[in-house]
Every structure is written in structure tokens, then in C-alpha cells.
Amino acid sequence: MPACIFLLPNSLPSPNEIKALGKDAYPPVLRNFLEGFGEPKVATIFENPALSGFASMQWVWMLLTQRENLAPTAPYLWKGLGGPKVHQEFWALNGYRIENGVLKSAGDIFDIDEECDLRDLLNPVARQFDFEVQVLDGRFFLARKKAWQVLIAPWLAQENKEPAQTAGSQAAEWTEITRAIEDSLAKSAFNEFRAKAGRPPVEGFWINGGAFEEQLLPYTQIRCALTSDPTIRGIAEAAGIARAYIKSSTAAWPDCPEGDRFCILDEFNDPTVKADPAHWHAAWTRAVERMEHLTATAKGFEKYHPRLVASDGLRVSVIEKLQEQKSSFAFWKSPKNYTEAWLNSGR
């Protein structure tokens, strides 16, 4: 049966967060919404804690492409930003600063003045390793015609951790170019201007997500997607969803054919939401109102079948609305509410 699929990234609280939230961990607004939903199913996306933080993106990749490989992100970020088709392998650059041996985000998007300075810094280093620098909407990429045999943790899994180990036959090159970029930034006046503007220093760039863009066949059966993430927008388009049917996460459903509809809700992107009962309750109130509106405004059978997917760093927990009970005994049965099981994710 067609479904309205809702992904809520970062919405699974840890055991410590559930304990801190106490009686507010399972808001009444969510309990009421989940009446009639069945028992949740938990799937571990990654066993390796080094990939923690990438579960939501990986789940979307598997949903839209039916592939199990680690999701490549750079070429689809380029595509989702509206970049032209280029027959090169793309790698994304995510700016970082180092704090107590841990990589912290220093920003991924740069203004026009910073773009000029960074081009001058990065171009000579890139040429040494047969790359060229590409820039789109303030974001930097490295591109090359020949595949780079490097395996590295995606930035979503790397941020706020010690640097991951690189693998692959050209892993040493990844380390060389990364160090060369760090040296160039350290010797430049780039971060002096950043400091005057009140911005954090950029001490290096995490080079990740590399792949060639490809048409992802067979095409997905999902008819439309609501998301504000440019990488997911790029994946959705490459997987066969028409660009006219890919809208922002706050938009209404587009006038698309009947079938599965997919929406990503952003209420839990800020991790502090799970640390404060008032913010937690407010986030679920907004999320439930949004899901109720979107299920009500779906035009086909999908409106009767919402599917909710909550995620944490490594896992997803899926809960679906059951078909209406037809048994005459259903009247005497008290339906079980699986809210706690869903948010506990099988712990």
C-alpha cells in the first residue's frame, strides 16, 4: 500500500536523555498521534561507531536507490545545488578547526571574498594531485577525471570526533593533500580576516563523499520528496523523482501521481532539543502537526498509511499505521500504544 513516509533525523533520545527527560520523554501529543500504529521495527544501519551520525543519510540513500554501499554525497550535493552535469569525480570540502584533537566545524559555505582567497590557496595544492577546484553557492569541491581510490568517513560522521583513519590504495595521497591544505591555511592571512569578521578559523578541509554522479537505476517508486537538504535533493533527482516534485521540507505536497510520498522533518536537528523537556515537547508538537497536515492532504491511499522513521547515530526505528481492525472483537480490545518502544529503539 502507498505510504506517507516521514523521516525524523536525530529524534531517538539516548538512555541518558530519556532518563533526564523523565515523564516528558513520551509527550501526550505523540502518544495520541501513534494510536493505531503497530509494533516498531529497529534496524542497525552501521555497526562501526566511526560512522555514527551518518545513519539518516545512509537510510535515505538505501530507500531511494535500493543500494547498500556507503552513500556517496559530494556529486549529489553538487547536483542538488543546481550544478551542471560534469563528467568528473567530485569530493566535498568541509572546513574544520581542531580543538583538543577533535574536529569541529568551521563552516562549509563561504562568502565571495573568502571564495577568492580560498581559490588562491587551494588551486596550487589541488593541481599537485591532479584535481581542480570547483565552487558552487559558496561551497568548495575537488574534481578529477580519474577515480581516487580513497575510503574516508563522511563529514556527518566525522564532526566532533578525532580524525578517522583513511583506507584505500591512495590513502597516503589523501593525507598528503590534507596536510598541504592545512599548511597553506596556517601560512596565509585568511584566518586573520575571519577573526576580524567574528568567524571561527578554518584550519583544514575534510575531503569526503567522493564519487562520480550517475543516474540511479532502477528508478525509485517514491513520487515526491520534501527536503531542504541539497544532498538528498540531488539523490532524489538522480533516483528518478522529477525536479518539480522535489520541494523544501516546509512545502505542501506537489501535485504528483499517487504513490509513496517522502518528507524529512527538521525539528530535531538541534541536539539541545533532547536536553530540555519544554523544547522536546514543542518539537514533537510541531512535528505531529506537520505530519497530520501532510497525511490529511495526501490525495490517494497513502493518507491512510503513515510510516515514521526516527534515527540516532547508528540506527533507525520504524513504526507504521496499521489497517483498520475489522474483527468484531476489536471493540473489546484495548489497543497497545508503542510510543515508548519506538523512541527507546529496542534498547
PDB file of N, CA and C in Angstrom, residues 53 60 67-68 95 97 99 104 125 134 137 145 166 172 188 198 209 216 218 226 238 250 276 308 344 346:
ATOM      1  N   GLY A  53      26.314   9.076  13.184  1.00  0.00           N
ATOM      2  CA  GLY A  53      25.952  10.404  12.700  1.00  0.00           C
ATOM      3  C   GLY A  53      25.538  10.411  11.247  1.00  0.00           C
ATOM      4  N   VAL A  60      18.316   7.175   3.832  1.00  0.00           N
ATOM      5  CA  VAL A  60      17.693   7.816   2.664  1.00  0.00           C
ATOM      6  C   VAL A  60      18.290   7.249   1.382  1.00  0.00           C
ATOM      7  N   ARG A  67      20.300   0.485  -2.752  1.00  0.00           N
ATOM      8  CA  ARG A  67      21.704   0.079  -2.718  1.00  0.00           C
ATOM      9  C   ARG A  67      22.198   0.047  -1.277  1.00  0.00           C
ATOM     10  N   GLU A  68      23.209  -0.803  -1.032  1.00  0.00           N
ATOM     11  CA  GLU A  68      23.704  -0.993   0.330  1.00  0.00           C
ATOM     12  C   GLU A  68      25.078  -0.358   0.541  1.00  0.00           C
ATOM     13  N   GLY A  95      35.044  22.549   5.968  1.00  0.00           N
ATOM     14  CA  GLY A  95      36.028  23.246   6.781  1.00  0.00           C
ATOM     15  C   GLY A  95      35.996  22.813   8.235  1.00  0.00           C
ATOM     16  N   ARG A  97      38.118  23.103  12.294  1.00  0.00           N
ATOM     17  CA  ARG A  97      39.141  23.575  13.217  1.00  0.00           C
ATOM     18  C   ARG A  97      39.393  22.442  14.196  1.00  0.00           C
ATOM     19  N   GLU A  99      40.159  21.121  17.971  1.00  0.00           N
ATOM     20  CA  GLU A  99      40.019  21.508  19.369  1.00  0.00           C
ATOM     21  C   GLU A  99      40.218  20.268  20.231  1.00  0.00           C
ATOM     22  N   LYS A 104      36.112  20.118  14.742  1.00  0.00           N
ATOM     23  CA  LYS A 104      34.893  20.904  14.888  1.00  0.00           C
ATOM     24  C   LYS A 104      34.614  21.623  13.573  1.00  0.00           C
ATOM     25  N   VAL A 125      47.618  23.579  -4.553  1.00  0.00           N
ATOM     26  CA  VAL A 125      47.653  22.267  -3.904  1.00  0.00           C
ATOM     27  C   VAL A 125      46.875  21.251  -4.722  1.00  0.00           C
ATOM     28  N   GLN A 134      36.389  23.333  -7.713  1.00  0.00           N
ATOM     29  CA  GLN A 134      35.083  23.770  -8.191  1.00  0.00           C
ATOM     30  C   GLN A 134      34.351  24.429  -7.025  1.00  0.00           C
ATOM     31  N   ASP A 137      27.757  28.062  -5.010  1.00  0.00           N
ATOM     32  CA  ASP A 137      26.998  28.610  -3.870  1.00  0.00           C
ATOM     33  C   ASP A 137      27.843  28.684  -2.599  1.00  0.00           C
ATOM     34  N   LYS A 145      39.232  13.641 -13.206  1.00  0.00           N
ATOM     35  CA  LYS A 145      38.662  12.760 -14.225  1.00  0.00           C
ATOM     36  C   LYS A 145      38.836  11.284 -13.889  1.00  0.00           C
ATOM     37  N   THR A 166      42.109   6.685   7.191  1.00  0.00           N
ATOM     38  CA  THR A 166      41.824   6.594   5.758  1.00  0.00           C
ATOM     39  C   THR A 166      42.225   5.218   5.249  1.00  0.00           C
ATOM     40  N   ALA A 172      47.425   7.399   1.246  1.00  0.00           N
ATOM     41  CA  ALA A 172      48.555   8.269   1.590  1.00  0.00           C
ATOM     42  C   ALA A 172      48.428   9.618   0.888  1.00  0.00           C
ATOM     43  N   SER A 188      48.845  31.511   5.627  1.00  0.00           N
ATOM     44  CA  SER A 188      48.130  32.608   4.971  1.00  0.00           C
ATOM     45  C   SER A 188      47.535  33.562   5.996  1.00  0.00           C
ATOM     46  N   GLY A 198      34.571  37.885  13.042  1.00  0.00           N
ATOM     47  CA  GLY A 198      33.928  37.114  14.100  1.00  0.00           C
ATOM     48  C   GLY A 198      33.621  35.683  13.723  1.00  0.00           C
ATOM     49  N   GLY A 209      33.170  12.031   0.652  1.00  0.00           N
ATOM     50  CA  GLY A 209      31.965  11.847  -0.164  1.00  0.00           C
ATOM     51  C   GLY A 209      32.225  11.648  -1.642  1.00  0.00           C
ATOM     52  N   LEU A 216      20.584   6.818 -11.024  1.00  0.00           N
ATOM     53  CA  LEU A 216      20.445   5.718 -10.074  1.00  0.00           C
ATOM     54  C   LEU A 216      19.285   4.820 -10.493  1.00  0.00           C
ATOM     55  N   PRO A 218      17.405   0.884 -10.858  1.00  0.00           N
ATOM     56  CA  PRO A 218      16.096   1.316 -11.377  1.00  0.00           C
ATOM     57  C   PRO A 218      15.547   2.481 -10.567  1.00  0.00           C
ATOM     58  N   LEU A 226       9.984  15.976   0.084  1.00  0.00           N
ATOM     59  CA  LEU A 226      10.059  17.281   0.724  1.00  0.00           C
ATOM     60  C   LEU A 226      11.301  17.289   1.604  1.00  0.00           C
ATOM     61  N   ALA A 238      18.431  12.156  -8.993  1.00  0.00           N
ATOM     62  CA  ALA A 238      19.162  11.114  -9.715  1.00  0.00           C
ATOM     63  C   ALA A 238      18.435   9.773  -9.639  1.00  0.00           C
ATOM     64  N   THR A 250       9.365  22.348   4.220  1.00  0.00           N
ATOM     65  CA  THR A 250       8.206  23.061   4.765  1.00  0.00           C
ATOM     66  C   THR A 250       7.091  23.246   3.742  1.00  0.00           C
ATOM     67  N   ASP A 276      16.030  19.442  26.910  1.00  0.00           N
ATOM     68  CA  ASP A 276      15.117  20.311  27.639  1.00  0.00           C
ATOM     69  C   ASP A 276      13.679  19.846  27.419  1.00  0.00           C
ATOM     70  N   LEU A 308       6.621   6.305  10.087  1.00  0.00           N
ATOM     71  CA  LEU A 308       7.519   7.224  10.768  1.00  0.00           C
ATOM     72  C   LEU A 308       8.855   6.532  11.006  1.00  0.00           C
ATOM     73  N   ASN A 344      12.455   4.228  22.390  1.00  0.00           N
ATOM     74  CA  ASN A 344      13.547   3.505  23.048  1.00  0.00           C
ATOM     75  C   ASN A 344      14.366   2.707  22.045  1.00  0.00           C
ATOM     76  N   GLY A 346      14.294  -0.217  20.878  1.00  0.00           N
ATOM     77  CA  GLY A 346      14.677  -1.581  21.196  1.00  0.00           C
ATOM     78  C   GLY A 346      15.765  -1.706  22.231  1.00  0.00           C
TER      79      GLY A 346
END
